[in-house]
Amino acid sequence: MWLLWLQGTEAAPPIVQACVESWRHHNPGWEIVVLDASNLRSYLPTRRLVDLVETSAVTPASLSDLVRFELLHEYGGVWVDATTFCTRPLDAWLPPCVDEGFFAFERPDVDRHVSTWFLASAGGHPLITEWYRRALEYWEGRSAADEYFWAHYCFTEMLLENADCRERWAHVPRRSADEPQQARRAGLHARVDRSDHPIWSPTPVHKLTHRFPMPTRPVTGTTLLGHVLQMSPTSSPSVTMTEGRSGAGPFRAAPARPVRGFSLTTSNVGDHVQAIALERLLDLHGVEIVGRVDRDAELDSVTEPCTIFLAGWFKHGDGNWPPAAVVDAVYLSFHMRPHQSAALLSDEAIEHYRRHEPVYGRDQFTVDRLRAEGVRSEVSNCAATTFPRRLISPDAGKVFVVSRDRRILEHLPPDIGEYEYVTQYAPTSDHDANMAIAGGLLDRYRTEARLVITSLLHCALPSIAMGIPTVVVWPINSRAGQASDRERFSTLSSLVPIHTMEQLRQGEARVVTPDIASTKLGLRRLVADSLSDRGASRPFPVELLADPTSLPPGSSHHSDERRALEAELRRRLDGEVRASHPSVSRVGPDRRSWWGRISRRIRPFR
């Protein structure tokens, strides 16, 4: 569950603190993430919103709309505004509403079809993805919003113009936004003397507001505000509501060590894919990489104090391992090949790992080897799993077959149709050239791929992260090579089935798009926490947001036009056949399991 109060709940009005605590109290099995300026970067999957705030006059309300779209598109879950008050557990009423994988209260006013203060969605659901895409399109080339309810109007226009989205919305159970808004409309300073007041209505959610003058006298139970505060489970409405470790603490004023990156002298572009993933994570936090160290030749010879994130494949350790004592080593997605270099498990190396515990390994094999040596280690998965979920391109219709070995082409099923073979091995070992090649391939997969068939780990992982349907097969290899592949793929195999070439040929391979939201969140939090520990984090630049009064709530100079569009949409929807209980097959076999996935607590790595 996601909530946002940019100033932090310590500085929030009592009504906001009471609302946040109501969600915690009624939903103890959920992970409730309360976002603010200090931790927002820890969860955002891209720099889009940072860049937008730096270049446009975005108000806090508009930023909040964009944040909810981006987070629900990327991870899924439930968004609740910090001024919504919970009276019933989500598990008691929401499951029947999300059979389609999406839910929102409808028709909050005559010119708006949907409310945004409560949204539930599976990650990458077509409705939230298309809504988010249109929201980004709205801001292209724009310096400011032209109306307060622009995000709501994007939804209306989406349904009018997109038949698939209109059909999906028609299958979402209807629940009016009117009842949750009655208490606010009655006025929070109104006297409450009757038990039939809206605050005691059966609605599980009340949409309240912080936009009212607080009384100078103590709040009593005779007013609606007093009853709300008394209904709050916390004894004091000033309780701090901060979620998790990421970004929770104050930022250090002391200058951080410079962060240095890697240079890679290899033709294996998969290594560069991992490097791009790590550098994008750091860039999201505004971290500048100052100089590079050759991964395979220079780690032990660094002379100036610096921080280096050790993520990826390490196999050439002889004479280069462990890293120099001046290196502040952060083991994020570490993978070792000790059979290629005994130095990776030397006594000196083990002592080095212990000084930099915990060591987060890319795969179970690495973690097991380290634990056997008494090193505290946990699986974090590969940095390549943090690539953001894509916004589907209209050109995404191509099949990519990606392998180092062209013999995979002999095992393709006969009905595969047209495809493009990609090797992910470059004709050069130049770092900059191969970073460009890797970036170009990632862009092509993101914008063009309908399906990826691959035997390469660092094609499979970014494809899965971007939400591309993917088939993974074991490489054609010797017996010793197969054993090595099982080590390298030891965590990938927990995410997706890995098929034999014969299964691929017989058409028995399964196309999957697994939900890896927990993996992404875990890795992004690890980076955020590591940077915060070193004084290298930056809060979200809320100081650049436009004055909230520059676009007063509810102002719109297109009200007549918007009401006409909404009326047209209602006529169109009312005239279309809508099933009360849509079949499971409409949106795929995982639809029924979505509720179970999002309602399980996402466990952080530490």
XYZ file of C-alpha atoms in Angstrom:
606
model
C 0.000 0.000 0.000
C 1.318 3.408 -1.008
C 0.728 6.787 0.654
C 2.482 10.099 0.060
C 3.002 13.166 2.233
C 5.963 15.056 0.842
C 6.800 16.966 4.027
C 6.866 13.785 6.114
C 4.182 12.681 8.535
C 5.952 14.325 11.483
C 5.043 17.669 9.908
C 1.607 16.565 8.691
C -1.662 17.939 10.081
C -3.321 15.776 12.767
C -6.044 14.717 10.314
C -3.381 13.253 7.982
C -1.615 11.465 10.831
C -4.927 9.991 11.962
C -5.695 8.825 8.406
C -2.303 7.134 7.976
C -2.625 5.381 11.327
C -6.126 4.139 10.401
C -4.655 2.223 7.446
C -1.939 0.728 9.612
C -4.380 -0.319 12.304
C -6.891 -2.047 10.025
C -4.348 -3.691 7.691
C -1.582 -5.202 9.879
C -0.656 -7.836 7.283
C 0.145 -5.272 4.615
C 3.364 -3.437 3.969
C 2.364 0.210 4.133
C 4.906 2.485 2.485
C 4.563 6.120 3.509
C 6.482 8.172 0.963
C 7.987 11.600 1.511
C 10.747 13.726 0.031
C 13.429 11.773 1.893
C 12.554 8.298 0.600
C 10.697 8.847 -2.685
C 13.780 8.225 -4.818
C 14.122 4.811 -3.121
C 10.959 3.578 -4.834
C 10.723 5.427 -8.135
C 11.851 3.169 -11.007
C 12.981 5.973 -13.326
C 14.251 9.565 -13.351
C 11.187 10.719 -15.294
C 9.557 12.577 -12.413
C 12.809 14.111 -11.140
C 13.513 15.431 -14.637
C 9.944 16.708 -15.014
C 10.042 18.618 -11.738
C 13.401 20.133 -12.720
C 12.059 21.397 -16.057
C 8.354 22.159 -15.533
C 6.075 23.936 -13.061
C 4.598 20.805 -11.494
C 2.434 21.326 -8.410
C 2.509 18.868 -5.488
C -0.935 17.582 -6.495
C 0.199 16.867 -10.058
C 3.350 15.177 -8.790
C 1.216 12.997 -6.530
C -0.878 11.910 -9.514
C 2.217 10.974 -11.496
C 3.812 9.144 -8.559
C 0.769 6.906 -8.070
C 0.640 6.031 -11.763
C 4.339 5.196 -11.924
C 4.354 3.069 -8.764
C 1.201 1.133 -9.608
C 2.406 0.542 -13.165
C 5.786 -0.694 -11.913
C 4.877 -2.667 -8.785
C 1.105 -2.806 -8.437
C -0.611 -2.560 -5.071
C -3.070 -0.112 -3.546
C -2.717 3.661 -3.553
C -4.534 5.679 -0.888
C -4.314 9.431 -0.499
C -2.987 10.521 2.886
C -6.363 12.173 3.549
C -8.393 8.978 3.197
C -9.598 7.386 6.412
C -9.925 3.592 6.701
C -12.785 2.038 8.680
C -12.604 -1.571 7.429
C -9.692 -3.878 6.509
C -8.963 -4.097 2.800
C -9.150 -7.890 2.981
C -12.787 -7.598 4.115
C -14.111 -5.781 1.057
C -11.613 -5.228 -1.767
C -10.957 -8.763 -3.171
C -14.273 -9.025 -5.114
C -13.609 -5.584 -6.604
C -10.267 -6.530 -8.182
C -11.181 -9.607 -10.210
C -10.204 -7.588 -13.276
C -6.891 -6.641 -11.651
C -7.900 -2.995 -11.321
C -10.294 -0.971 -9.182
C -11.228 2.661 -8.609
C -14.263 4.397 -7.161
C -16.258 5.921 -10.015
C -17.975 9.207 -10.823
C -16.852 11.579 -8.067
C -18.449 14.498 -9.933
C -20.325 15.340 -13.101
C -17.186 16.052 -15.133
C -15.003 13.169 -13.836
C -15.463 9.491 -14.459
C -13.096 8.105 -11.831
C -11.527 9.030 -8.494
C -7.780 8.902 -7.991
C -7.662 9.010 -4.173
C -8.036 5.212 -3.974
C -6.643 2.957 -6.711
C -5.846 -0.762 -6.753
C -3.999 -2.346 -9.645
C -1.848 -5.239 -10.668
C 1.557 -4.091 -11.874
C 1.482 -3.448 -15.606
C -2.299 -3.813 -15.868
C -3.407 -2.335 -19.221
C -5.640 0.272 -17.565
C -2.972 1.689 -15.261
C -0.265 1.410 -17.916
C -2.264 3.248 -20.571
C -3.392 5.854 -18.033
C 0.228 6.422 -17.015
C 1.354 6.616 -20.647
C -1.260 9.272 -21.363
C -0.293 11.205 -18.237
C 3.313 11.341 -19.445
C 2.107 12.328 -22.900
C 0.067 15.159 -21.345
C 3.267 16.623 -19.854
C 5.373 16.349 -23.017
C 6.413 19.856 -24.025
C 4.251 21.367 -21.298
C 5.510 23.762 -18.632
C 2.457 23.569 -16.377
C -0.911 21.860 -16.040
C -3.842 23.747 -17.508
C -6.454 22.330 -15.136
C -6.481 20.710 -11.714
C -8.228 17.521 -12.777
C -6.031 16.823 -15.797
C -5.285 13.268 -14.611
C -8.985 12.457 -14.300
C -9.635 13.779 -17.771
C -6.828 11.589 -19.145
C -8.821 8.592 -17.903
C -12.019 9.774 -19.590
C -10.231 10.371 -22.879
C -8.521 6.975 -22.594
C -11.868 5.194 -22.347
C -13.372 7.209 -25.188
C -10.442 6.492 -27.526
C -9.304 2.994 -26.517
C -11.843 0.190 -27.001
C -9.752 -2.391 -25.132
C -9.463 -0.162 -22.056
C -13.167 0.635 -22.256
C -14.009 -3.058 -22.315
C -11.737 -3.797 -19.364
C -13.206 -0.928 -17.358
C -16.690 -2.226 -18.145
C -15.761 -5.434 -16.295
C -14.555 -3.624 -13.158
C -17.240 -3.837 -10.418
C -18.979 -0.512 -9.922
C -18.648 1.307 -6.620
C -19.645 4.946 -6.415
C -17.309 7.598 -5.042
C -20.295 9.453 -3.619
C -20.599 7.712 -0.248
C -16.881 7.964 0.681
C -17.084 11.733 0.024
C -20.210 12.476 2.084
C -18.364 13.130 5.333
C -16.023 15.646 3.732
C -18.886 17.373 1.974
C -20.726 17.689 5.300
C -17.821 19.743 6.662
C -15.216 18.620 9.175
C -16.268 21.305 11.685
C -19.938 20.329 11.448
C -21.586 19.238 14.672
C -22.342 15.522 14.808
C -25.297 14.685 17.023
C -26.943 11.755 15.198
C -25.749 8.225 14.621
C -26.913 8.317 10.984
C -24.239 10.862 10.071
C -22.125 9.841 7.032
C -19.110 9.160 9.241
C -20.908 6.021 10.464
C -21.924 4.881 6.990
C -20.856 1.384 5.885
C -18.306 2.693 3.392
C -14.849 1.275 4.150
C -13.088 4.498 3.083
C -13.767 8.144 3.832
C -12.196 10.771 1.594
C -11.443 13.689 3.905
C -9.333 16.816 3.431
C -6.622 18.770 5.198
C -7.671 21.985 3.484
C -9.615 23.556 6.331
C -8.691 25.933 9.168
C -7.774 24.159 12.375
C -9.722 25.496 15.381
C -7.872 27.418 18.054
C -9.744 25.549 20.789
C -9.213 21.833 21.581
C -11.089 19.581 19.180
C -14.104 17.955 20.832
C -16.065 14.861 19.943
C -19.123 16.929 19.029
C -17.639 17.830 15.637
C -16.970 15.552 12.695
C -13.218 16.228 12.976
C -13.325 15.313 16.655
C -15.051 12.020 15.923
C -12.497 11.167 13.228
C -9.594 11.834 15.564
C -11.261 9.796 18.301
C -11.837 6.927 15.863
C -8.119 6.927 15.078
C -6.482 3.903 16.763
C -3.502 5.933 17.957
C -3.784 7.664 21.304
C -1.958 10.700 19.983
C -2.509 12.103 16.466
C 1.079 13.360 16.421
C 2.607 9.872 16.259
C 5.309 9.666 13.610
C 4.326 7.473 10.669
C 7.449 6.610 8.707
C 7.800 3.397 6.739
C 10.910 1.312 6.518
C 14.555 2.280 6.658
C 15.014 3.670 3.177
C 15.403 7.408 3.443
C 13.917 7.480 6.950
C 16.870 9.069 8.700
C 18.274 12.577 8.324
C 20.797 13.145 5.580
C 24.354 13.708 6.705
C 25.927 17.051 5.998
C 29.420 15.548 5.817
C 30.729 15.122 2.252
C 30.605 11.554 1.011
C 33.479 9.678 -0.566
C 33.431 9.837 -4.353
C 31.642 6.928 -6.014
C 33.725 5.262 -8.697
C 32.475 2.931 -11.405
C 33.850 0.045 -13.435
C 35.381 -0.162 -16.830
C 34.915 -3.553 -18.460
C 37.353 -5.006 -20.975
C 35.183 -7.811 -22.316
C 33.200 -8.525 -25.446
C 30.361 -10.023 -23.357
C 27.767 -7.275 -23.529
C 25.821 -8.949 -20.705
C 28.399 -7.528 -18.293
C 27.656 -4.070 -19.638
C 23.919 -4.669 -19.177
C 24.605 -5.160 -15.450
C 26.787 -2.031 -15.383
C 24.035 0.042 -17.021
C 21.490 -1.194 -14.469
C 23.739 -0.195 -11.564
C 24.613 3.204 -13.017
C 20.945 3.996 -13.608
C 20.164 3.144 -9.981
C 22.875 5.529 -8.823
C 21.804 8.225 -11.273
C 18.253 8.045 -9.937
C 19.688 9.193 -6.600
C 21.681 11.975 -8.218
C 25.007 10.218 -7.660
C 27.776 11.206 -10.041
C 30.311 8.506 -10.904
C 33.787 9.994 -10.549
C 36.247 7.974 -12.601
C 36.341 4.258 -13.379
C 38.391 1.299 -12.242
C 39.144 -1.678 -14.471
C 37.168 -4.514 -12.923
C 39.689 -7.201 -13.856
C 43.005 -5.396 -13.296
C 42.875 -2.369 -10.976
C 40.696 -2.997 -7.921
C 43.655 -3.819 -5.688
C 45.664 -0.789 -6.809
C 43.194 2.002 -5.942
C 45.008 4.608 -3.830
C 42.356 7.280 -3.154
C 39.442 6.580 -0.763
C 36.256 5.909 -2.716
C 33.044 3.887 -2.704
C 32.592 1.172 -5.331
C 29.432 -0.887 -5.776
C 30.559 -4.419 -6.563
C 27.747 -5.756 -8.706
C 28.119 -8.366 -11.415
C 30.526 -11.097 -12.437
C 33.977 -11.426 -10.841
C 36.186 -14.186 -12.206
C 39.664 -12.681 -12.646
C 40.858 -12.328 -9.081
C 44.497 -13.451 -9.266
C 46.746 -10.499 -8.493
C 43.729 -8.186 -8.373
C 41.789 -9.354 -5.336
C 40.624 -8.350 -2.838
C 40.026 -4.644 -3.472
C 42.393 -2.186 -1.824
C 41.801 -1.217 1.798
C 40.856 2.361 0.790
C 37.895 1.018 -1.214
C 34.575 1.222 0.592
C 33.154 -1.912 -1.039
C 29.377 -2.277 -1.306
C 28.516 -5.825 -2.357
C 25.159 -5.414 -4.046
C 24.708 -8.195 -6.646
C 27.995 -10.042 -6.351
C 28.738 -13.174 -8.413
C 32.012 -15.046 -8.092
C 33.647 -17.735 -10.225
C 36.122 -19.294 -7.741
C 36.970 -22.181 -10.076
C 38.476 -19.557 -12.383
C 40.327 -17.740 -9.609
C 41.199 -19.213 -6.222
C 41.946 -15.697 -4.951
C 38.206 -15.024 -4.677
C 38.093 -17.402 -1.680
C 41.573 -16.787 -0.259
C 42.012 -16.045 3.443
C 42.638 -12.401 2.619
C 39.471 -12.246 0.516
C 37.337 -13.860 3.232
C 38.597 -11.317 5.761
C 37.769 -8.542 3.283
C 34.186 -9.821 2.831
C 33.709 -9.954 6.596
C 34.780 -6.323 6.924
C 32.123 -5.350 4.391
C 29.252 -7.570 5.512
C 26.578 -8.221 4.627
C 27.562 -9.392 1.155
C 24.534 -9.437 -1.132
C 24.952 -12.077 -3.813
C 23.481 -12.191 -7.272
C 22.606 -15.863 -6.969
C 22.214 -18.678 -4.468
C 25.472 -20.313 -5.541
C 27.544 -17.257 -4.534
C 25.700 -16.864 -1.239
C 26.145 -20.545 -0.351
C 29.902 -20.369 -1.024
C 30.274 -17.291 1.159
C 28.156 -18.694 3.970
C 30.285 -21.833 3.952
C 33.235 -19.545 4.774
C 31.386 -17.875 7.629
C 30.546 -14.702 5.694
C 27.136 -13.170 6.358
C 25.487 -13.166 2.952
C 22.010 -12.942 1.427
C 20.555 -13.231 -2.060
C 19.576 -9.914 -3.619
C 19.390 -11.071 -7.257
C 20.966 -9.285 -10.203
C 20.970 -5.528 -10.715
C 19.516 -6.231 -14.179
C 16.188 -7.068 -12.508
C 15.763 -3.363 -11.660
C 15.162 -2.167 -15.212
C 11.752 -0.473 -15.154
C 8.639 -2.090 -16.575
C 8.129 -0.844 -20.095
C 5.254 1.178 -21.463
C 4.196 -1.020 -24.378
C 5.263 0.369 -27.730
C 2.842 0.165 -30.680
C 5.774 -1.290 -32.628
C 6.348 -4.145 -30.156
C 5.718 -7.058 -32.500
C 9.103 -8.694 -33.020
C 10.472 -12.021 -31.794
C 14.094 -11.817 -30.620
C 16.159 -15.006 -30.347
C 19.178 -14.167 -28.197
C 22.060 -16.567 -27.639
C 25.806 -16.857 -27.955
C 25.325 -20.072 -29.940
C 23.560 -19.962 -33.309
C 22.689 -23.625 -32.869
C 19.652 -22.454 -30.921
C 18.102 -21.634 -34.299
C 18.021 -25.352 -35.121
C 15.708 -25.893 -32.157
C 13.102 -23.225 -32.818
C 9.549 -24.537 -33.241
C 8.385 -24.500 -36.868
C 5.556 -22.029 -36.169
C 7.819 -19.382 -34.667
C 7.418 -17.121 -37.692
C 9.794 -14.259 -38.375
C 12.455 -13.515 -35.793
C 15.742 -11.682 -35.341
C 18.844 -13.413 -33.977
C 21.007 -11.415 -31.534
C 24.257 -12.628 -30.014
C 24.948 -10.024 -27.253
C 28.680 -10.474 -27.924
C 30.467 -7.521 -29.466
C 33.361 -7.433 -31.985
C 35.330 -5.227 -29.571
C 36.310 -5.129 -25.891
C 36.142 -1.353 -25.678
C 34.130 -0.318 -22.623
C 32.429 2.762 -24.020
C 31.568 1.124 -27.318
C 30.032 -1.888 -25.597
C 28.072 0.240 -23.139
C 26.509 1.906 -26.167
C 25.791 -1.478 -27.781
C 24.195 -2.770 -24.567
C 22.076 0.345 -24.192
C 20.916 0.065 -27.795
C 19.915 -3.577 -27.356
C 17.973 -2.804 -24.192
C 16.119 -0.029 -26.005
C 15.269 -2.378 -28.862
C 13.966 -5.095 -26.566
C 11.893 -2.515 -24.690
C 10.310 -0.927 -27.751
C 10.186 -3.759 -30.296
C 9.920 -7.133 -28.548
C 6.716 -9.136 -28.546
C 8.631 -12.183 -27.319
C 12.213 -12.942 -26.266
C 13.678 -16.460 -26.506
C 17.093 -16.620 -24.876
C 19.788 -18.770 -23.319
C 21.601 -15.717 -21.905
C 21.155 -14.683 -18.289
C 21.552 -10.992 -19.014
C 19.026 -11.005 -21.750
C 16.495 -12.994 -19.699
C 16.701 -10.842 -16.556
C 16.257 -7.395 -18.150
C 13.511 -8.774 -20.416
C 11.635 -10.132 -17.404
C 12.158 -6.856 -15.527
C 10.716 -4.871 -18.436
C 7.651 -7.122 -18.527
C 8.462 -8.709 -21.889
C 7.100 -12.268 -22.398
C 10.219 -14.421 -22.162
C 11.234 -18.031 -22.822
C 14.480 -19.148 -21.159
C 16.434 -22.213 -22.352
C 19.595 -23.863 -21.086
C 22.648 -23.113 -23.255
C 24.059 -25.912 -25.400
C 27.089 -26.880 -23.340
C 29.465 -29.585 -22.140
C 28.831 -31.422 -18.864
C 31.197 -29.073 -17.026
C 29.583 -26.112 -18.742
C 26.139 -27.319 -17.724
C 27.254 -27.452 -14.081
C 28.495 -23.876 -14.386
C 25.217 -22.823 -15.988
C 23.272 -24.260 -13.052
C 25.368 -22.142 -10.700
C 24.917 -18.967 -12.735
C 21.178 -19.574 -13.236
C 20.556 -20.670 -9.636
C 18.350 -17.657 -8.856
C 16.901 -17.182 -12.342
C 15.483 -20.701 -12.085
C 13.476 -19.583 -9.045
C 11.823 -16.868 -11.138
C 11.033 -18.700 -14.386
C 11.099 -22.219 -15.799
C 14.260 -22.984 -17.771
C 13.716 -25.323 -20.695
C 15.823 -27.747 -22.661
C 16.430 -27.188 -26.333
C 14.240 -30.203 -27.064
C 11.335 -28.652 -25.139
C 11.800 -25.516 -27.213
C 11.767 -27.514 -30.454
C 8.604 -29.419 -29.437
C 6.761 -26.227 -28.567
C 6.633 -27.189 -24.879
C 8.391 -24.070 -23.551
C 6.265 -21.777 -21.424
C 6.127 -18.040 -22.057
C 6.189 -16.201 -18.727
C 6.068 -12.658 -17.347
C 6.650 -13.228 -13.609
C 5.923 -10.665 -10.940
C 9.313 -9.560 -9.549
C 8.151 -6.422 -7.734
C 9.627 -7.634 -4.431
C 13.019 -8.214 -6.053
C 13.044 -4.755 -7.625
C 11.984 -3.069 -4.405
C 14.586 -4.954 -2.389
C 17.474 -3.970 -4.635
C 16.374 -0.354 -4.926
C 16.115 -0.108 -1.155
C 19.571 -1.609 -0.721
C 21.062 1.043 -2.987
C 19.137 3.796 -1.210
C 20.174 2.580 2.233
C 23.819 2.187 1.205
C 23.896 5.732 -0.149
C 22.120 7.124 2.899
C 24.637 5.403 5.192
C 27.414 7.187 3.294
C 25.814 10.603 3.164
C 25.447 10.363 -0.604
C 21.655 10.434 -0.863
C 19.607 13.339 -2.071
C 15.972 13.987 -1.196
C 13.443 14.450 -3.962
C 13.691 18.111 -5.123
C 10.383 19.281 -3.668
C 11.751 22.812 -3.423
C 11.339 22.998 -7.216
C 7.615 22.238 -7.129
C 5.269 24.989 -8.207
C 3.150 26.897 -5.714
C 0.060 24.735 -5.004
C -2.176 27.807 -5.315
C -1.055 28.295 -8.923
C -3.747 25.783 -9.843
C -6.514 25.942 -7.222
C -8.368 22.663 -6.536
C -11.290 22.134 -8.824
C -10.543 25.029 -11.161
C -11.198 24.257 -14.802
C -11.835 26.525 -17.761
C -13.091 23.563 -19.806
C -15.915 22.497 -17.479
C -18.654 22.511 -20.139
C -16.486 20.599 -22.604
C -15.432 18.108 -19.928
C -18.993 17.497 -18.813
C -19.974 16.819 -22.398
C -17.143 14.300 -22.814
C -18.083 12.579 -19.572
C -21.730 12.405 -20.629
C -20.700 10.866 -23.965
C -18.563 8.269 -22.172
C -21.399 7.354 -19.837
C -23.769 6.895 -22.757
C -21.233 4.718 -24.527
C -20.527 2.568 -21.489
C -24.204 2.238 -20.565
C -24.906 1.052 -24.099
C -22.287 -1.713 -24.033
C -22.859 -5.176 -22.632
C -21.087 -5.609 -19.285
C -20.702 -8.996 -17.619
C -21.084 -9.048 -13.844
C -18.409 -11.722 -13.403
C -15.788 -11.711 -16.189
C -14.137 -14.968 -17.102
C -10.643 -15.758 -15.868
C -9.271 -16.106 -19.376
C -9.889 -12.468 -20.348
C -6.767 -11.092 -18.738
C -4.634 -14.187 -18.355
C -4.163 -17.096 -15.987
C -2.497 -15.045 -13.230
C -5.447 -12.704 -12.675
C -7.024 -14.641 -9.827
C -3.721 -14.953 -7.994
C -3.030 -11.197 -8.098
C -4.827 -10.452 -4.842
C -2.772 -13.023 -3.010
C 0.455 -11.578 -4.415
C -0.174 -7.956 -3.462
C -1.668 -8.729 -0.056
C 1.417 -10.649 1.067
C 3.924 -8.560 2.951
C 6.939 -7.652 0.842
C 9.894 -8.573 3.006
C 12.976 -6.321 2.804
C 16.425 -7.853 2.657
C 17.480 -6.532 6.044
